[in-house]
Coordinates of C-alpha atoms in Angstrom, one line a residue:
X1 CA 98.9 112.4 196.3
X2 CA 99.4 115.2 195.3
X3 CA 99.5 117.5 191.3
X4 CA 99.9 120.1 189.2
X5 CA 96.7 121.1 188.5
X6 CA 95.1 124.1 186.5
X7 CA 91.9 125.7 188.2
X8 CA 92.0 127.7 185.2
X9 CA 93.7 128.5 182.8
X10 CA 95.9 131.4 182.1
X11 CA 99.5 131.8 182.4
X12 CA 102.1 130.1 184.6
X13 CA 100.8 130.9 187.7
X14 CA 97.8 128.6 186.7
X15 CA 100.1 125.5 187.5
X16 CA 98.7 124.6 191.3
X17 CA 100.7 122.3 192.5
X18 CA 97.4 120.3 195.0
X19 CA 96.6 117.3 196.8
X20 CA 94.0 115.3 194.7
X21 CA 92.5 111.7 195.1
X22 CA 95.4 108.7 194.0
X23 CA 95.3 106.9 190.0
X24 CA 94.0 103.7 189.9
X25 CA 94.8 101.3 188.0
X26 CA 92.7 99.5 185.3
X27 CA 92.7 96.6 182.7
X28 CA 95.3 96.5 181.2
X29 CA 97.8 99.8 183.5
X30 CA 100.0 99.6 185.9
X31 CA 100.3 102.5 188.2
X32 CA 103.6 104.6 187.9
X33 CA 104.6 105.9 191.2
X34 CA 107.1 108.9 189.8
X35 CA 110.5 110.0 189.7
X36 CA 110.8 112.4 186.5
X37 CA 108.2 114.1 184.7
X38 CA 109.5 116.3 181.8
X39 CA 108.1 119.9 181.1
X40 CA 107.2 119.9 176.7
X41 CA 105.4 122.8 174.4
X42 CA 102.2 120.5 174.7
X43 CA 101.7 120.7 178.3
X44 CA 101.9 125.3 178.3
X45 CA 98.6 124.8 175.6
X46 CA 96.9 122.8 178.1
X47 CA 98.1 125.4 181.0
X48 CA 96.8 128.4 178.3
X49 CA 93.6 126.1 177.1
X50 CA 94.0 125.2 174.6
X51 CA 94.8 121.6 174.3
X52 CA 93.0 119.4 175.9
X53 CA 93.8 115.9 177.1
X54 CA 92.3 113.1 175.2
X55 CA 88.9 111.7 176.5
X56 CA 89.3 108.8 179.5
X57 CA 92.9 110.7 179.9
X58 CA 94.5 111.9 182.9
X59 CA 93.2 116.5 183.8
X60 CA 96.5 116.6 184.8
X61 CA 99.6 117.8 183.1
X62 CA 102.6 115.6 181.4
X63 CA 103.0 114.0 178.4
X64 CA 106.1 111.9 180.1
X65 CA 107.3 110.3 183.3
X66 CA 109.9 108.1 184.9
X67 CA 109.3 106.1 188.2
X68 CA 109.3 103.1 189.6
X69 CA 106.1 100.3 189.3
X70 CA 103.5 100.5 192.7
X71 CA 101.0 98.4 191.6
X72 CA 99.4 96.6 188.8
X73 CA 96.1 96.2 186.6
X74 CA 93.6 92.8 185.8
X75 CA 95.9 91.7 182.7
X76 CA 98.9 93.2 183.4
X77 CA 101.8 91.0 182.4
X78 CA 106.3 91.4 181.7
X79 CA 106.2 94.0 184.5
X80 CA 106.2 93.5 188.4
X81 CA 106.2 96.3 191.6
X82 CA 109.1 97.6 192.2
X83 CA 110.2 98.8 188.2
X84 CA 111.9 101.2 187.0
X85 CA 110.1 101.7 184.3
X86 CA 109.8 105.6 181.7
X87 CA 106.0 106.2 180.7
X88 CA 104.4 107.8 177.4
X89 CA 101.1 109.2 178.7
X90 CA 98.0 110.9 177.2
X91 CA 98.9 113.9 180.1
X92 CA 98.6 113.1 184.3
X93 CA 103.2 113.3 184.5
X94 CA 103.1 116.7 187.2
X95 CA 102.4 114.1 189.6
X96 CA 103.0 111.6 192.9
X97 CA 101.8 108.2 190.9
X98 CA 100.8 108.1 187.5
X99 CA 98.5 105.1 185.9
X100 CA 99.6 104.2 182.4
X101 CA 98.7 101.7 179.6
X102 CA 101.1 98.6 179.7
X103 CA 102.1 99.2 175.9
X104 CA 103.2 102.6 176.9
X105 CA 106.2 101.6 179.1
X106 CA 110.2 101.4 179.1
X107 CA 112.5 100.0 181.0
X108 CA 114.9 102.8 182.0
X109 CA 117.7 102.0 179.6
X110 CA 121.1 100.1 180.6
X111 CA 124.1 103.8 181.7
X112 CA 120.2 106.2 182.1
X113 CA 119.4 107.8 186.0
X114 CA 116.2 107.6 185.9
X115 CA 115.2 111.2 186.7
X116 CA 117.2 110.6 183.3
X117 CA 114.7 108.0 181.8
X118 CA 111.9 110.7 182.3
X119 CA 113.6 112.7 179.3
X120 CA 113.6 110.3 176.3
X121 CA 109.7 108.7 175.4
X122 CA 108.2 111.5 174.5
X123 CA 111.2 112.3 171.9
X124 CA 111.9 109.3 171.3
X125 CA 108.5 108.2 170.2
X126 CA 107.4 111.6 167.9
X127 CA 111.3 111.9 166.2
X128 CA 111.1 107.3 165.2
X129 CA 107.6 108.0 164.2
X130 CA 107.8 110.8 162.4
X131 CA 110.8 110.4 160.7
X132 CA 111.8 107.4 160.6
X133 CA 108.1 105.4 160.0
X134 CA 106.4 107.2 158.7
X135 CA 108.9 109.6 156.3
X136 CA 112.1 106.3 156.3
X137 CA 114.9 108.6 156.2
X138 CA 117.4 106.3 154.9
X139 CA 121.7 106.1 155.2
X140 CA 123.2 109.0 153.0
X141 CA 119.9 111.2 153.6
X142 CA 120.6 115.1 154.5
X143 CA 117.9 115.4 156.9
X144 CA 116.4 118.6 157.8
X145 CA 115.4 119.1 162.0
X146 CA 114.0 123.3 162.8
X147 CA 114.4 123.5 166.2
X148 CA 117.7 121.7 166.0
X149 CA 118.3 122.8 170.2
X150 CA 114.7 121.8 171.3
X151 CA 114.0 118.8 172.8
X152 CA 113.1 117.0 170.0
X153 CA 115.6 118.4 167.6
X154 CA 118.7 117.0 169.9
X155 CA 116.9 113.1 169.6
X156 CA 116.4 114.4 166.0
X157 CA 120.0 115.2 165.3
X158 CA 121.5 111.6 167.3
X159 CA 118.7 109.8 166.1
X160 CA 119.5 110.6 162.7
X161 CA 123.4 110.3 163.0
X162 CA 123.0 107.3 163.8
X163 CA 121.5 105.6 160.8
X164 CA 124.1 107.5 158.9
X165 CA 121.9 110.5 157.4
X166 CA 123.4 114.2 157.0
X167 CA 121.6 116.7 159.6
X168 CA 121.4 120.1 159.0
X169 CA 119.7 122.2 161.9
X170 CA 117.9 125.3 162.5
X171 CA 118.1 128.0 166.2
X172 CA 118.5 130.8 167.2
X173 CA 121.7 131.4 168.6
X174 CA 125.6 131.2 168.4
X175 CA 125.4 128.7 171.5
X176 CA 121.9 126.9 171.1
X177 CA 124.2 125.9 167.1
X178 CA 126.9 124.9 168.9
X179 CA 125.2 122.3 170.3
X180 CA 124.1 121.1 167.9
X181 CA 127.4 120.4 166.8
X182 CA 127.8 118.8 169.4
X183 CA 125.8 116.6 169.1
X184 CA 126.4 115.7 165.9
X185 CA 124.4 117.9 163.1
X186 CA 125.9 118.8 160.1
X187 CA 124.9 122.5 158.7
X188 CA 124.4 124.8 161.3
X189 CA 121.7 128.1 160.0
X190 CA 120.2 131.0 162.4
X191 CA 116.9 131.6 161.9
X192 CA 117.5 134.8 162.9
X193 CA 120.4 135.5 160.3
X194 CA 120.2 132.7 157.5
X195 CA 117.5 131.8 155.4
X196 CA 117.7 128.0 155.9
X197 CA 116.6 127.1 152.0
X198 CA 119.2 129.3 150.4
X199 CA 121.5 127.3 153.4
X200 CA 119.9 124.3 152.2
X201 CA 119.9 123.9 148.1
X202 CA 124.1 126.3 148.5
X203 CA 125.0 122.7 150.6
X204 CA 123.5 120.1 148.9
X205 CA 124.7 121.3 145.9
X206 CA 120.6 122.7 145.4
X207 CA 118.9 118.4 145.7
X208 CA 116.9 120.4 149.1
X209 CA 116.2 118.5 152.1
X210 CA 115.4 114.7 151.8
X211 CA 113.5 115.1 155.1
X212 CA 111.9 117.6 157.3
X213 CA 111.3 117.3 160.3
X214 CA 109.0 120.9 162.0
X215 CA 107.7 122.3 164.3
X216 CA 106.1 125.9 163.2
X217 CA 103.6 125.0 160.6
X218 CA 102.4 127.6 158.8
X219 CA 104.8 129.9 159.3
X220 CA 107.7 127.6 157.2
X221 CA 105.2 125.6 155.2
X222 CA 106.3 127.3 151.7
X223 CA 109.8 127.8 152.1
X224 CA 109.5 123.9 153.4
X225 CA 107.7 122.9 150.7
X226 CA 111.3 125.3 148.0
X227 CA 113.8 123.8 150.8
X228 CA 112.8 119.4 150.2
X229 CA 114.2 117.7 147.4
X230 CA 112.8 115.4 144.8
X231 CA 110.5 113.3 146.7
X232 CA 111.9 114.7 149.5
X233 CA 109.3 114.6 153.7
X234 CA 108.3 117.1 155.4
X235 CA 106.9 116.4 158.0
X236 CA 104.8 118.7 160.6
X237 CA 105.2 117.7 163.9
X238 CA 103.9 121.2 165.2
X239 CA 102.3 124.8 165.0
X240 CA 103.7 127.4 166.8
X241 CA 104.6 129.3 164.1
X242 CA 100.6 129.2 163.1
X243 CA 97.9 126.6 161.7
X244 CA 96.5 127.8 158.4
X245 CA 99.3 128.5 155.5
X246 CA 99.0 128.5 151.0
X247 CA 100.4 124.7 150.2
X248 CA 102.0 125.3 146.6
X249 CA 100.5 121.9 145.6
X250 CA 102.0 122.1 142.0
X251 CA 105.7 123.1 144.1
X252 CA 105.1 119.8 145.6
X253 CA 104.1 117.7 142.3
X254 CA 107.2 118.4 140.2
X255 CA 108.6 117.6 143.4
X256 CA 106.6 114.6 144.0
X257 CA 107.1 115.3 147.9
X258 CA 104.8 113.7 150.4
X259 CA 103.4 116.5 152.9
X260 CA 102.9 114.6 156.8
X261 CA 100.9 116.1 160.2
X262 CA 100.5 114.3 163.3
X263 CA 100.1 114.0 167.0
X264 CA 101.2 111.6 169.6
X265 CA 98.9 112.3 172.3
X266 CA 95.6 111.5 170.6
X267 CA 96.7 108.7 169.1
X268 CA 94.6 105.0 169.8
X269 CA 96.5 103.2 172.5
X270 CA 97.6 99.8 169.9
X271 CA 99.0 102.7 167.8
X272 CA 101.3 104.4 171.3
X273 CA 102.2 100.9 171.6
X274 CA 102.9 99.9 168.8
X275 CA 105.3 102.7 168.2
X276 CA 106.3 102.2 171.9
X277 CA 107.5 98.5 171.2
X278 CA 109.6 100.2 168.0
X279 CA 111.0 102.7 170.2
X280 CA 112.0 100.0 172.8
X281 CA 114.0 97.6 170.1
X282 CA 115.4 100.4 167.3
X283 CA 115.9 103.4 169.4
X284 CA 117.2 101.6 173.0
X285 CA 120.1 99.8 172.4
X286 CA 121.5 102.6 171.0
X287 CA 120.9 105.1 174.2
X288 CA 121.9 101.7 176.2
X289 CA 125.6 102.0 174.0
X290 CA 125.7 105.7 174.2
X291 CA 125.5 106.1 171.4
X292 CA 122.4 108.2 171.6
X293 CA 122.0 110.3 175.2
X294 CA 118.8 112.5 176.3
X295 CA 119.6 115.7 176.9
X296 CA 118.9 118.2 180.6
X297 CA 119.0 120.9 180.6
X298 CA 117.9 121.8 183.7
X299 CA 115.3 119.7 186.9
X300 CA 113.4 121.6 188.7
X301 CA 110.5 120.4 191.6
X302 CA 107.5 119.7 190.4
X303 CA 105.7 121.7 192.8
X304 CA 107.7 125.3 190.7
X305 CA 106.7 123.9 187.8
X306 CA 105.5 127.6 187.2
X307 CA 109.2 128.3 186.8
X308 CA 109.5 125.5 184.1
X309 CA 107.5 127.2 182.0
X310 CA 108.2 130.5 181.8
X311 CA 111.8 128.8 181.0
X312 CA 110.4 126.6 178.5
X313 CA 108.5 130.1 177.2
X314 CA 111.6 132.1 176.9
X315 CA 112.7 129.2 174.5
X316 CA 116.5 129.6 176.3
X317 CA 116.9 126.2 176.9
X318 CA 119.1 123.6 175.2
X319 CA 117.3 119.8 175.5
X320 CA 114.8 118.9 178.0
X321 CA 113.5 120.5 181.3
X322 CA 112.7 118.5 183.9
X323 CA 110.5 118.1 187.2
X324 CA 111.3 115.5 189.9
X325 CA 108.8 114.8 193.0
X326 CA 109.8 114.3 196.5
X327 CA 110.2 111.1 196.1
X328 CA 113.0 111.5 193.7
X329 CA 115.2 112.5 197.2

């Protein structure tokens, strides 16, 4: 098969479409013939040499894919060769085939194409686990998501609205904010021109946000705590603005607030399976009913992964950037 390899860390040109050995499904795994994969920030970090795959994972980038099952490993039940699936991965999505633990498979939702389905596993698992399983967003609460036009952001807006929350977003242009509004965002904040702490306070009569989903990290840490409501929950899932920040514990105590930080890629298989099962139970019916939809900015041939990384790093996209294999037709 062919896969995107990284012979040496570097810029987008470090991504090389090369012939590699086919993976073999182990106990509890299936072999998926990949039709499409999605591009994530973690892939960029891996390309740069800053985010190695977990032990035992595929060395190739790609944290999610969609395709068809072509083989079952020992002990797999509930799935069959030929099933159309999408999958949460620890790596290997930028390839023509990938071995996937059966607990990380999802059926392609009703009404969603096979290529489009590649945009779903990572964002739905990330948003559902952090915003709902950990932060317990409830109807009527105010939810702030930074990077509202990103893949994570576009999914977070829709899921939060689906459960009856009021949604605030930050984004860097009027065009991106307009797209967030189309998806249901109520409070639109241009972070280049407005202070999100002031905007949140103004739009909540001073109360603040009940839940904040943050991809920035250190740069926003203090301001996120300022923006939290009493009993608020801050979920940190990215470090685009740095890894080390100063936390005002006095402010946190006064608000009786909580700060959590999670990643998905390195979790034990049983934890990933539990998250995927929750996504199938709670999110898949919303997608099948047309309440929540994947947001895809563009698709590119997988051999052009370098261009996809350039798009992601330029932040010119809205939603997900997908890579399609030759088998996609």
